[in-house]
């Protein structure tokens, strides 16, 4: 409180219709020499005036006031959160004193027990309680605000996802028409257009086709969240064998590439089709971006990390990536090379990032230009539900241990 | 021996662009089956039951090419209804849609569609798909009567 008073004098409003009692309070406060500023009010109008002017830090309120009772004033002050209230009660009014506490008074002092010490200690405690209460209220308000903002964000995020999905879905059809009818024109006008006109038409169709691919890519990207499936145990080795035999078979043959699994790979808990997609995209990149004349060699290894995470590394001997582009490659439609050089939607790694982050992991790359890249990502080895159960059990054990400590 | 008779086809497709694309693609594959075109599930029902502007007694089509996503009665609802009708349910229905969602494929299968084809983007592919559709008995073969 001393600190308080240094900053700004504490302004106390004494509401009592008895001038002698107000005088007594004034004497006590002045003799304390703590820089209290006292404002006295005996009439209804004076109290109202003082409250309206503001700047009051504490109210001492007599329960028995003419025109408007102390409890009525209390209700008003509490409701408007003006300042903490200490009630001044007469002889035998214990019951009403207790009622005033229920209605929000911080404390009360029986008038016949009023001493300087009692007054000063009550003021000190009341100011501290008020400060704490205000802080708690503020915290609660902030928490509520946070919760509300969270809900709003979640809602708008969901809307945005739905929008992306619907938009890309509905955009596909008109694009397909532009492309198809463009091609029809190309056929029917064959031989009738000069070179320049042919080129224009070809540009138009090519643009439509690319747009189509981008829309498909957007759809794939938004499906990571809109079409997510529950997590299951996924054997990474099996997943890679599947990819070798099916999805990546053509690319492996075309590039004469190889995929080596270096250590027994741990299993992860994740959406199985998303794990497939993730591995497929990362490995396909390694195969595609090989150096001229050097068949791609992909090495996959994994290790268990603490916190129920597994770290998977996919290393290639390809063209490599400059450090300045480490972040960029995980963005949407980011390409480091021309479309002619390397085919693809330009969205593969963005999808990977989204899949990994959706599962609470991280993804990144280390690379040496002209030597190769090492993509790594982390994935949970345990589902969120299991994690919650484990945490709960841990919490329970902690509590039991604490109890033991207390007993000792 | 009875002659082969080409199947008649009813195309249920709301998009005029796709109507034309399908027509052109069929023609490009020299598939000259008689083709009726309706623009909605409701109109297809009218066509089959000779109602409204289709009150003329057109014989039932042998095949139906059915789009799924149409305003009003969608393809699935149309399919569900005709598969409940003893007279209609023998008509082979091939789904021709832009959707490749698992749900649409599974639903169509469960509703006893005879086939499911996603509309391709490339015109060449689109035309080739018409050849695939032709495999759904576009030429009806009637068995010759038993010889004595």
mmCIF file with all atom_site columns, C-alpha atoms in Angstrom, chain A residues 196-390:
data_model
loop_
_atom_site.group_PDB
_atom_site.id
_atom_site.type_symbol
_atom_site.label_atom_id
_atom_site.label_alt_id
_atom_site.label_comp_id
_atom_site.label_asym_id
_atom_site.label_entity_id
_atom_site.label_seq_id
_atom_site.pdbx_PDB_ins_code
_atom_site.Cartn_x
_atom_site.Cartn_y
_atom_site.Cartn_z
_atom_site.occupancy
_atom_site.B_iso_or_equiv
_atom_site.pdbx_formal_charge
_atom_site.auth_seq_id
_atom_site.auth_comp_id
_atom_site.auth_asym_id
_atom_site.auth_atom_id
_atom_site.pdbx_PDB_model_num
ATOM 1   C CA . UNK A 1 196 ? -0.205  -16.958 -85.481 1.00 0.00 ? 196 UNK A CA 1
ATOM 2   C CA . UNK A 1 197 ? -3.843  -17.862 -84.930 1.00 0.00 ? 197 UNK A CA 1
ATOM 3   C CA . UNK A 1 198 ? -2.976  -21.472 -84.229 1.00 0.00 ? 198 UNK A CA 1
ATOM 4   C CA . UNK A 1 199 ? -0.525  -20.326 -81.600 1.00 0.00 ? 199 UNK A CA 1
ATOM 5   C CA . UNK A 1 200 ? -3.129  -18.094 -79.954 1.00 0.00 ? 200 UNK A CA 1
ATOM 6   C CA . UNK A 1 201 ? -5.589  -20.928 -79.735 1.00 0.00 ? 201 UNK A CA 1
ATOM 7   C CA . UNK A 1 202 ? -2.886  -23.242 -78.389 1.00 0.00 ? 202 UNK A CA 1
ATOM 8   C CA . UNK A 1 203 ? -2.018  -20.692 -75.671 1.00 0.00 ? 203 UNK A CA 1
ATOM 9   C CA . UNK A 1 204 ? -5.665  -20.479 -74.690 1.00 0.00 ? 204 UNK A CA 1
ATOM 10  C CA . UNK A 1 205 ? -6.051  -24.239 -74.387 1.00 0.00 ? 205 UNK A CA 1
ATOM 11  C CA . UNK A 1 206 ? -2.755  -24.600 -72.555 1.00 0.00 ? 206 UNK A CA 1
ATOM 12  C CA . UNK A 1 207 ? -3.835  -21.897 -70.089 1.00 0.00 ? 207 UNK A CA 1
ATOM 13  C CA . UNK A 1 208 ? -7.125  -23.618 -69.464 1.00 0.00 ? 208 UNK A CA 1
ATOM 14  C CA . UNK A 1 209 ? -5.406  -26.953 -68.920 1.00 0.00 ? 209 UNK A CA 1
ATOM 15  C CA . UNK A 1 210 ? -2.940  -25.449 -66.479 1.00 0.00 ? 210 UNK A CA 1
ATOM 16  C CA . UNK A 1 211 ? -5.748  -23.742 -64.623 1.00 0.00 ? 211 UNK A CA 1
ATOM 17  C CA . UNK A 1 212 ? -7.465  -27.104 -64.482 1.00 0.00 ? 212 UNK A CA 1
ATOM 18  C CA . UNK A 1 213 ? -4.370  -28.686 -62.956 1.00 0.00 ? 213 UNK A CA 1
ATOM 19  C CA . UNK A 1 214 ? -4.066  -25.902 -60.420 1.00 0.00 ? 214 UNK A CA 1
ATOM 20  C CA . UNK A 1 215 ? -7.678  -26.322 -59.412 1.00 0.00 ? 215 UNK A CA 1
ATOM 21  C CA . UNK A 1 216 ? -7.117  -30.057 -59.017 1.00 0.00 ? 216 UNK A CA 1
ATOM 22  C CA . UNK A 1 217 ? -4.071  -29.280 -56.904 1.00 0.00 ? 217 UNK A CA 1
ATOM 23  C CA . UNK A 1 218 ? -6.066  -26.852 -54.743 1.00 0.00 ? 218 UNK A CA 1
ATOM 24  C CA . UNK A 1 219 ? -8.677  -29.528 -54.305 1.00 0.00 ? 219 UNK A CA 1
ATOM 25  C CA . UNK A 1 220 ? -6.006  -32.011 -53.205 1.00 0.00 ? 220 UNK A CA 1
ATOM 26  C CA . UNK A 1 221 ? -4.651  -29.431 -50.799 1.00 0.00 ? 221 UNK A CA 1
ATOM 27  C CA . UNK A 1 222 ? -7.988  -28.617 -49.211 1.00 0.00 ? 222 UNK A CA 1
ATOM 28  C CA . UNK A 1 223 ? -8.899  -32.301 -49.000 1.00 0.00 ? 223 UNK A CA 1
ATOM 29  C CA . UNK A 1 224 ? -6.070  -32.781 -46.492 1.00 0.00 ? 224 UNK A CA 1
ATOM 30  C CA . UNK A 1 225 ? -8.373  -31.214 -43.913 1.00 0.00 ? 225 UNK A CA 1
ATOM 31  C CA . UNK A 1 226 ? -11.843 -31.674 -45.386 1.00 0.00 ? 226 UNK A CA 1
ATOM 32  C CA . UNK A 1 227 ? -11.439 -35.371 -46.129 1.00 0.00 ? 227 UNK A CA 1
ATOM 33  C CA . UNK A 1 228 ? -9.227  -36.350 -43.221 1.00 0.00 ? 228 UNK A CA 1
ATOM 34  C CA . UNK A 1 229 ? -9.703  -39.809 -41.759 1.00 0.00 ? 229 UNK A CA 1
ATOM 35  C CA . UNK A 1 230 ? -9.051  -41.002 -38.199 1.00 0.00 ? 230 UNK A CA 1
ATOM 36  C CA . UNK A 1 231 ? -5.514  -41.944 -37.248 1.00 0.00 ? 231 UNK A CA 1
ATOM 37  C CA . UNK A 1 232 ? -4.463  -45.606 -37.371 1.00 0.00 ? 232 UNK A CA 1
ATOM 38  C CA . UNK A 1 233 ? -1.211  -47.446 -36.935 1.00 0.00 ? 233 UNK A CA 1
ATOM 39  C CA . UNK A 1 234 ? 0.663   -47.180 -40.229 1.00 0.00 ? 234 UNK A CA 1
ATOM 40  C CA . UNK A 1 235 ? 3.706   -49.289 -40.996 1.00 0.00 ? 235 UNK A CA 1
ATOM 41  C CA . UNK A 1 236 ? 6.018   -46.972 -42.948 1.00 0.00 ? 236 UNK A CA 1
ATOM 42  C CA . UNK A 1 237 ? 7.979   -49.823 -44.477 1.00 0.00 ? 237 UNK A CA 1
ATOM 43  C CA . UNK A 1 238 ? 4.809   -51.382 -45.864 1.00 0.00 ? 238 UNK A CA 1
ATOM 44  C CA . UNK A 1 239 ? 3.665   -48.005 -47.146 1.00 0.00 ? 239 UNK A CA 1
ATOM 45  C CA . UNK A 1 240 ? 6.947   -47.508 -49.018 1.00 0.00 ? 240 UNK A CA 1
ATOM 46  C CA . UNK A 1 241 ? 6.813   -51.026 -50.484 1.00 0.00 ? 241 UNK A CA 1
ATOM 47  C CA . UNK A 1 242 ? 3.283   -50.253 -51.729 1.00 0.00 ? 242 UNK A CA 1
ATOM 48  C CA . UNK A 1 243 ? 4.488   -47.012 -53.312 1.00 0.00 ? 243 UNK A CA 1
ATOM 49  C CA . UNK A 1 244 ? 7.395   -48.820 -55.010 1.00 0.00 ? 244 UNK A CA 1
ATOM 50  C CA . UNK A 1 245 ? 5.053   -51.343 -56.574 1.00 0.00 ? 245 UNK A CA 1
ATOM 51  C CA . UNK A 1 246 ? 2.196   -49.066 -57.535 1.00 0.00 ? 246 UNK A CA 1
ATOM 52  C CA . UNK A 1 247 ? 2.254   -45.282 -57.394 1.00 0.00 ? 247 UNK A CA 1
ATOM 53  C CA . UNK A 1 248 ? 5.971   -44.782 -57.912 1.00 0.00 ? 248 UNK A CA 1
ATOM 54  C CA . UNK A 1 249 ? 6.604   -47.811 -60.148 1.00 0.00 ? 249 UNK A CA 1
ATOM 55  C CA . UNK A 1 250 ? 6.506   -45.847 -63.409 1.00 0.00 ? 250 UNK A CA 1
ATOM 56  C CA . UNK A 1 251 ? 8.669   -43.022 -62.075 1.00 0.00 ? 251 UNK A CA 1
ATOM 57  C CA . UNK A 1 252 ? 11.229  -45.496 -60.693 1.00 0.00 ? 252 UNK A CA 1
ATOM 58  C CA . UNK A 1 253 ? 11.452  -47.191 -64.041 1.00 0.00 ? 253 UNK A CA 1
ATOM 59  C CA . UNK A 1 254 ? 11.645  -43.937 -65.985 1.00 0.00 ? 254 UNK A CA 1
ATOM 60  C CA . UNK A 1 255 ? 14.422  -42.496 -63.802 1.00 0.00 ? 255 UNK A CA 1
ATOM 61  C CA . UNK A 1 256 ? 16.134  -45.842 -63.107 1.00 0.00 ? 256 UNK A CA 1
ATOM 62  C CA . UNK A 1 257 ? 15.899  -44.858 -59.475 1.00 0.00 ? 257 UNK A CA 1
ATOM 63  C CA . UNK A 1 258 ? 16.173  -46.935 -56.339 1.00 0.00 ? 258 UNK A CA 1
ATOM 64  C CA . UNK A 1 259 ? 14.644  -46.646 -52.878 1.00 0.00 ? 259 UNK A CA 1
ATOM 65  C CA . UNK A 1 260 ? 16.534  -48.085 -49.928 1.00 0.00 ? 260 UNK A CA 1
ATOM 66  C CA . UNK A 1 261 ? 15.154  -48.446 -46.434 1.00 0.00 ? 261 UNK A CA 1
ATOM 67  C CA . UNK A 1 262 ? 18.134  -48.135 -44.134 1.00 0.00 ? 262 UNK A CA 1
ATOM 68  C CA . UNK A 1 263 ? 16.843  -49.095 -40.739 1.00 0.00 ? 263 UNK A CA 1
ATOM 69  C CA . UNK A 1 264 ? 13.669  -50.764 -39.576 1.00 0.00 ? 264 UNK A CA 1
ATOM 70  C CA . UNK A 1 265 ? 11.199  -47.915 -39.768 1.00 0.00 ? 265 UNK A CA 1
ATOM 71  C CA . UNK A 1 266 ? 9.013   -47.269 -36.739 1.00 0.00 ? 266 UNK A CA 1
ATOM 72  C CA . UNK A 1 267 ? 5.247   -47.203 -37.202 1.00 0.00 ? 267 UNK A CA 1
ATOM 73  C CA . UNK A 1 268 ? 3.274   -43.957 -36.911 1.00 0.00 ? 268 UNK A CA 1
ATOM 74  C CA . UNK A 1 269 ? -0.251  -43.139 -35.831 1.00 0.00 ? 269 UNK A CA 1
ATOM 75  C CA . UNK A 1 270 ? -1.829  -41.130 -38.607 1.00 0.00 ? 270 UNK A CA 1
ATOM 76  C CA . UNK A 1 271 ? -4.384  -40.984 -41.390 1.00 0.00 ? 271 UNK A CA 1
ATOM 77  C CA . UNK A 1 272 ? -3.123  -43.892 -43.544 1.00 0.00 ? 272 UNK A CA 1
ATOM 78  C CA . UNK A 1 273 ? -3.898  -42.373 -46.926 1.00 0.00 ? 273 UNK A CA 1
ATOM 79  C CA . UNK A 1 274 ? -2.257  -39.114 -45.890 1.00 0.00 ? 274 UNK A CA 1
ATOM 80  C CA . UNK A 1 275 ? 0.906   -40.916 -44.800 1.00 0.00 ? 275 UNK A CA 1
ATOM 81  C CA . UNK A 1 276 ? 0.942   -42.557 -48.220 1.00 0.00 ? 276 UNK A CA 1
ATOM 82  C CA . UNK A 1 277 ? 0.513   -39.211 -49.915 1.00 0.00 ? 277 UNK A CA 1
ATOM 83  C CA . UNK A 1 278 ? 3.233   -37.639 -47.792 1.00 0.00 ? 278 UNK A CA 1
ATOM 84  C CA . UNK A 1 279 ? 5.804   -40.358 -48.512 1.00 0.00 ? 279 UNK A CA 1
ATOM 85  C CA . UNK A 1 280 ? 4.802   -40.456 -52.158 1.00 0.00 ? 280 UNK A CA 1
ATOM 86  C CA . UNK A 1 281 ? 5.272   -36.710 -52.643 1.00 0.00 ? 281 UNK A CA 1
ATOM 87  C CA . UNK A 1 282 ? 8.596   -36.541 -50.817 1.00 0.00 ? 282 UNK A CA 1
ATOM 88  C CA . UNK A 1 283 ? 10.064  -39.614 -52.523 1.00 0.00 ? 283 UNK A CA 1
ATOM 89  C CA . UNK A 1 284 ? 8.690   -38.618 -55.949 1.00 0.00 ? 284 UNK A CA 1
ATOM 90  C CA . UNK A 1 285 ? 10.436  -35.259 -55.576 1.00 0.00 ? 285 UNK A CA 1
ATOM 91  C CA . UNK A 1 286 ? 13.698  -37.013 -54.846 1.00 0.00 ? 286 UNK A CA 1
ATOM 92  C CA . UNK A 1 287 ? 13.254  -39.162 -57.942 1.00 0.00 ? 287 UNK A CA 1
ATOM 93  C CA . UNK A 1 288 ? 12.181  -36.307 -60.205 1.00 0.00 ? 288 UNK A CA 1
ATOM 94  C CA . UNK A 1 289 ? 14.868  -33.807 -59.267 1.00 0.00 ? 289 UNK A CA 1
ATOM 95  C CA . UNK A 1 290 ? 17.825  -36.025 -60.051 1.00 0.00 ? 290 UNK A CA 1
ATOM 96  C CA . UNK A 1 291 ? 21.032  -34.754 -61.586 1.00 0.00 ? 291 UNK A CA 1
ATOM 97  C CA . UNK A 1 292 ? 21.536  -35.233 -65.309 1.00 0.00 ? 292 UNK A CA 1
ATOM 98  C CA . UNK A 1 293 ? 22.799  -38.725 -66.028 1.00 0.00 ? 293 UNK A CA 1
ATOM 99  C CA . UNK A 1 294 ? 22.828  -39.791 -62.390 1.00 0.00 ? 294 UNK A CA 1
ATOM 100 C CA . UNK A 1 295 ? 20.052  -42.225 -61.475 1.00 0.00 ? 295 UNK A CA 1
ATOM 101 C CA . UNK A 1 296 ? 18.323  -41.124 -58.287 1.00 0.00 ? 296 UNK A CA 1
ATOM 102 C CA . UNK A 1 297 ? 19.061  -43.033 -55.086 1.00 0.00 ? 297 UNK A CA 1
ATOM 103 C CA . UNK A 1 298 ? 16.645  -42.500 -52.249 1.00 0.00 ? 298 UNK A CA 1
ATOM 104 C CA . UNK A 1 299 ? 17.467  -43.568 -48.712 1.00 0.00 ? 299 UNK A CA 1
ATOM 105 C CA . UNK A 1 300 ? 14.737  -43.638 -46.097 1.00 0.00 ? 300 UNK A CA 1
ATOM 106 C CA . UNK A 1 301 ? 15.452  -43.983 -42.391 1.00 0.00 ? 301 UNK A CA 1
ATOM 107 C CA . UNK A 1 302 ? 13.545  -43.281 -39.250 1.00 0.00 ? 302 UNK A CA 1
ATOM 108 C CA . UNK A 1 303 ? 14.114  -43.139 -35.549 1.00 0.00 ? 303 UNK A CA 1
ATOM 109 C CA . UNK A 1 304 ? 12.036  -42.915 -32.467 1.00 0.00 ? 304 UNK A CA 1
ATOM 110 C CA . UNK A 1 305 ? 12.261  -39.570 -30.732 1.00 0.00 ? 305 UNK A CA 1
ATOM 111 C CA . UNK A 1 306 ? 11.053  -38.645 -27.287 1.00 0.00 ? 306 UNK A CA 1
ATOM 112 C CA . UNK A 1 307 ? 7.550   -37.171 -26.852 1.00 0.00 ? 307 UNK A CA 1
ATOM 113 C CA . UNK A 1 308 ? 5.965   -40.002 -28.835 1.00 0.00 ? 308 UNK A CA 1
ATOM 114 C CA . UNK A 1 309 ? 7.355   -38.718 -32.114 1.00 0.00 ? 309 UNK A CA 1
ATOM 115 C CA . UNK A 1 310 ? 9.148   -40.452 -34.885 1.00 0.00 ? 310 UNK A CA 1
ATOM 116 C CA . UNK A 1 311 ? 11.547  -38.656 -37.187 1.00 0.00 ? 311 UNK A CA 1
ATOM 117 C CA . UNK A 1 312 ? 11.698  -39.840 -40.771 1.00 0.00 ? 312 UNK A CA 1
ATOM 118 C CA . UNK A 1 313 ? 14.460  -38.791 -43.158 1.00 0.00 ? 313 UNK A CA 1
ATOM 119 C CA . UNK A 1 314 ? 14.298  -39.139 -46.922 1.00 0.00 ? 314 UNK A CA 1
ATOM 120 C CA . UNK A 1 315 ? 17.653  -38.470 -48.509 1.00 0.00 ? 315 UNK A CA 1
ATOM 121 C CA . UNK A 1 316 ? 18.360  -38.159 -52.220 1.00 0.00 ? 316 UNK A CA 1
ATOM 122 C CA . UNK A 1 317 ? 21.386  -37.573 -54.421 1.00 0.00 ? 317 UNK A CA 1
ATOM 123 C CA . UNK A 1 318 ? 19.631  -35.060 -56.650 1.00 0.00 ? 318 UNK A CA 1
ATOM 124 C CA . UNK A 1 319 ? 20.134  -31.469 -57.742 1.00 0.00 ? 319 UNK A CA 1
ATOM 125 C CA . UNK A 1 320 ? 19.777  -30.029 -54.231 1.00 0.00 ? 320 UNK A CA 1
ATOM 126 C CA . UNK A 1 321 ? 18.186  -26.808 -53.054 1.00 0.00 ? 321 UNK A CA 1
ATOM 127 C CA . UNK A 1 322 ? 19.727  -23.498 -52.115 1.00 0.00 ? 322 UNK A CA 1
ATOM 128 C CA . UNK A 1 323 ? 19.259  -22.594 -48.461 1.00 0.00 ? 323 UNK A CA 1
ATOM 129 C CA . UNK A 1 324 ? 17.392  -19.429 -49.454 1.00 0.00 ? 324 UNK A CA 1
ATOM 130 C CA . UNK A 1 325 ? 14.670  -21.663 -50.871 1.00 0.00 ? 325 UNK A CA 1
ATOM 131 C CA . UNK A 1 326 ? 14.278  -24.051 -47.908 1.00 0.00 ? 326 UNK A CA 1
ATOM 132 C CA . UNK A 1 327 ? 11.067  -22.318 -46.828 1.00 0.00 ? 327 UNK A CA 1
ATOM 133 C CA . UNK A 1 328 ? 9.780   -21.387 -50.248 1.00 0.00 ? 328 UNK A CA 1
ATOM 134 C CA . UNK A 1 329 ? 9.489   -24.933 -51.547 1.00 0.00 ? 329 UNK A CA 1
ATOM 135 C CA . UNK A 1 330 ? 6.780   -25.736 -48.989 1.00 0.00 ? 330 UNK A CA 1
ATOM 136 C CA . UNK A 1 331 ? 4.556   -22.917 -50.289 1.00 0.00 ? 331 UNK A CA 1
ATOM 137 C CA . UNK A 1 332 ? 1.637   -23.256 -52.679 1.00 0.00 ? 332 UNK A CA 1
ATOM 138 C CA . UNK A 1 333 ? 2.449   -23.273 -56.402 1.00 0.00 ? 333 UNK A CA 1
ATOM 139 C CA . UNK A 1 334 ? 6.108   -22.578 -55.738 1.00 0.00 ? 334 UNK A CA 1
ATOM 140 C CA . UNK A 1 335 ? 8.465   -23.819 -58.381 1.00 0.00 ? 335 UNK A CA 1
ATOM 141 C CA . UNK A 1 336 ? 12.200  -23.490 -58.514 1.00 0.00 ? 336 UNK A CA 1
ATOM 142 C CA . UNK A 1 337 ? 12.411  -24.842 -62.038 1.00 0.00 ? 337 UNK A CA 1
ATOM 143 C CA . UNK A 1 338 ? 10.437  -24.226 -65.191 1.00 0.00 ? 338 UNK A CA 1
ATOM 144 C CA . UNK A 1 339 ? 7.386   -26.307 -65.995 1.00 0.00 ? 339 UNK A CA 1
ATOM 145 C CA . UNK A 1 340 ? 9.188   -27.653 -69.036 1.00 0.00 ? 340 UNK A CA 1
ATOM 146 C CA . UNK A 1 341 ? 12.087  -28.978 -66.979 1.00 0.00 ? 341 UNK A CA 1
ATOM 147 C CA . UNK A 1 342 ? 10.183  -30.761 -64.252 1.00 0.00 ? 342 UNK A CA 1
ATOM 148 C CA . UNK A 1 343 ? 6.530   -31.646 -64.423 1.00 0.00 ? 343 UNK A CA 1
ATOM 149 C CA . UNK A 1 344 ? 4.215   -31.303 -61.456 1.00 0.00 ? 344 UNK A CA 1
ATOM 150 C CA . UNK A 1 345 ? 1.480   -29.265 -59.910 1.00 0.00 ? 345 UNK A CA 1
ATOM 151 C CA . UNK A 1 346 ? 3.794   -27.214 -57.707 1.00 0.00 ? 346 UNK A CA 1
ATOM 152 C CA . UNK A 1 347 ? 1.812   -28.184 -54.672 1.00 0.00 ? 347 UNK A CA 1
ATOM 153 C CA . UNK A 1 348 ? 3.313   -31.509 -53.566 1.00 0.00 ? 348 UNK A CA 1
ATOM 154 C CA . UNK A 1 349 ? 5.391   -30.196 -50.686 1.00 0.00 ? 349 UNK A CA 1
ATOM 155 C CA . UNK A 1 350 ? 2.674   -27.768 -49.572 1.00 0.00 ? 350 UNK A CA 1
ATOM 156 C CA . UNK A 1 351 ? 0.409   -30.786 -49.207 1.00 0.00 ? 351 UNK A CA 1
ATOM 157 C CA . UNK A 1 352 ? 3.176   -32.587 -47.279 1.00 0.00 ? 352 UNK A CA 1
ATOM 158 C CA . UNK A 1 353 ? 3.538   -29.651 -44.915 1.00 0.00 ? 353 UNK A CA 1
ATOM 159 C CA . UNK A 1 354 ? -0.188  -29.531 -44.328 1.00 0.00 ? 354 UNK A CA 1
ATOM 160 C CA . UNK A 1 355 ? -0.369  -33.277 -43.668 1.00 0.00 ? 355 UNK A CA 1
ATOM 161 C CA . UNK A 1 356 ? 2.553   -33.218 -41.228 1.00 0.00 ? 356 UNK A CA 1
ATOM 162 C CA . UNK A 1 357 ? 1.306   -30.164 -39.367 1.00 0.00 ? 357 UNK A CA 1
ATOM 163 C CA . UNK A 1 358 ? -2.199  -31.565 -39.156 1.00 0.00 ? 358 UNK A CA 1
ATOM 164 C CA . UNK A 1 359 ? -0.682  -34.472 -37.248 1.00 0.00 ? 359 UNK A CA 1
ATOM 165 C CA . UNK A 1 360 ? 1.248   -32.150 -34.944 1.00 0.00 ? 360 UNK A CA 1
ATOM 166 C CA . UNK A 1 361 ? 4.623   -32.713 -36.596 1.00 0.00 ? 361 UNK A CA 1
ATOM 167 C CA . UNK A 1 362 ? 7.136   -30.551 -38.423 1.00 0.00 ? 362 UNK A CA 1
ATOM 168 C CA . UNK A 1 363 ? 8.773   -30.872 -41.810 1.00 0.00 ? 363 UNK A CA 1
ATOM 169 C CA . UNK A 1 364 ? 11.941  -29.414 -43.224 1.00 0.00 ? 364 UNK A CA 1
ATOM 170 C CA . UNK A 1 365 ? 14.865  -29.898 -45.529 1.00 0.00 ? 365 UNK A CA 1
ATOM 171 C CA . UNK A 1 366 ? 18.661  -29.772 -45.440 1.00 0.00 ? 366 UNK A CA 1
ATOM 172 C CA . UNK A 1 367 ? 20.440  -29.725 -48.733 1.00 0.00 ? 367 UNK A CA 1
ATOM 173 C CA . UNK A 1 368 ? 23.687  -29.214 -50.565 1.00 0.00 ? 368 UNK A CA 1
ATOM 174 C CA . UNK A 1 369 ? 23.357  -27.772 -54.021 1.00 0.00 ? 369 UNK A CA 1
ATOM 175 C CA . UNK A 1 370 ? 24.532  -30.246 -56.618 1.00 0.00 ? 370 UNK A CA 1
ATOM 176 C CA . UNK A 1 371 ? 24.825  -33.096 -54.121 1.00 0.00 ? 371 UNK A CA 1
ATOM 177 C CA . UNK A 1 372 ? 21.364  -33.883 -52.796 1.00 0.00 ? 372 UNK A CA 1
ATOM 178 C CA . UNK A 1 373 ? 18.676  -33.064 -50.282 1.00 0.00 ? 373 UNK A CA 1
ATOM 179 C CA . UNK A 1 374 ? 17.477  -34.603 -47.068 1.00 0.00 ? 374 UNK A CA 1
ATOM 180 C CA . UNK A 1 375 ? 13.809  -34.056 -46.319 1.00 0.00 ? 375 UNK A CA 1
ATOM 181 C CA . UNK A 1 376 ? 12.788  -34.868 -42.764 1.00 0.00 ? 376 UNK A CA 1
ATOM 182 C CA . UNK A 1 377 ? 9.507   -34.836 -40.929 1.00 0.00 ? 377 UNK A CA 1
ATOM 183 C CA . UNK A 1 378 ? 8.168   -35.850 -37.549 1.00 0.00 ? 378 UNK A CA 1
ATOM 184 C CA . UNK A 1 379 ? 4.944   -37.749 -36.938 1.00 0.00 ? 379 UNK A CA 1
ATOM 185 C CA . UNK A 1 380 ? 3.238   -38.981 -33.798 1.00 0.00 ? 380 UNK A CA 1
ATOM 186 C CA . UNK A 1 381 ? 3.656   -42.628 -32.805 1.00 0.00 ? 381 UNK A CA 1
ATOM 187 C CA . UNK A 1 382 ? 0.627   -42.330 -30.605 1.00 0.00 ? 382 UNK A CA 1
ATOM 188 C CA . UNK A 1 383 ? -2.843  -40.915 -31.292 1.00 0.00 ? 383 UNK A CA 1
ATOM 189 C CA . UNK A 1 384 ? -4.104  -37.736 -29.696 1.00 0.00 ? 384 UNK A CA 1
ATOM 190 C CA . UNK A 1 385 ? -6.629  -39.720 -27.690 1.00 0.00 ? 385 UNK A CA 1
ATOM 191 C CA . UNK A 1 386 ? -3.979  -42.037 -26.321 1.00 0.00 ? 386 UNK A CA 1
ATOM 192 C CA . UNK A 1 387 ? -1.835  -39.031 -25.511 1.00 0.00 ? 387 UNK A CA 1
ATOM 193 C CA . UNK A 1 388 ? -4.664  -37.501 -23.531 1.00 0.00 ? 388 UNK A CA 1
ATOM 194 C CA . UNK A 1 389 ? -5.155  -40.739 -21.591 1.00 0.00 ? 389 UNK A CA 1
ATOM 195 C CA . UNK A 1 390 ? -1.447  -40.945 -20.854 1.00 0.00 ? 390 UNK A CA 1
#
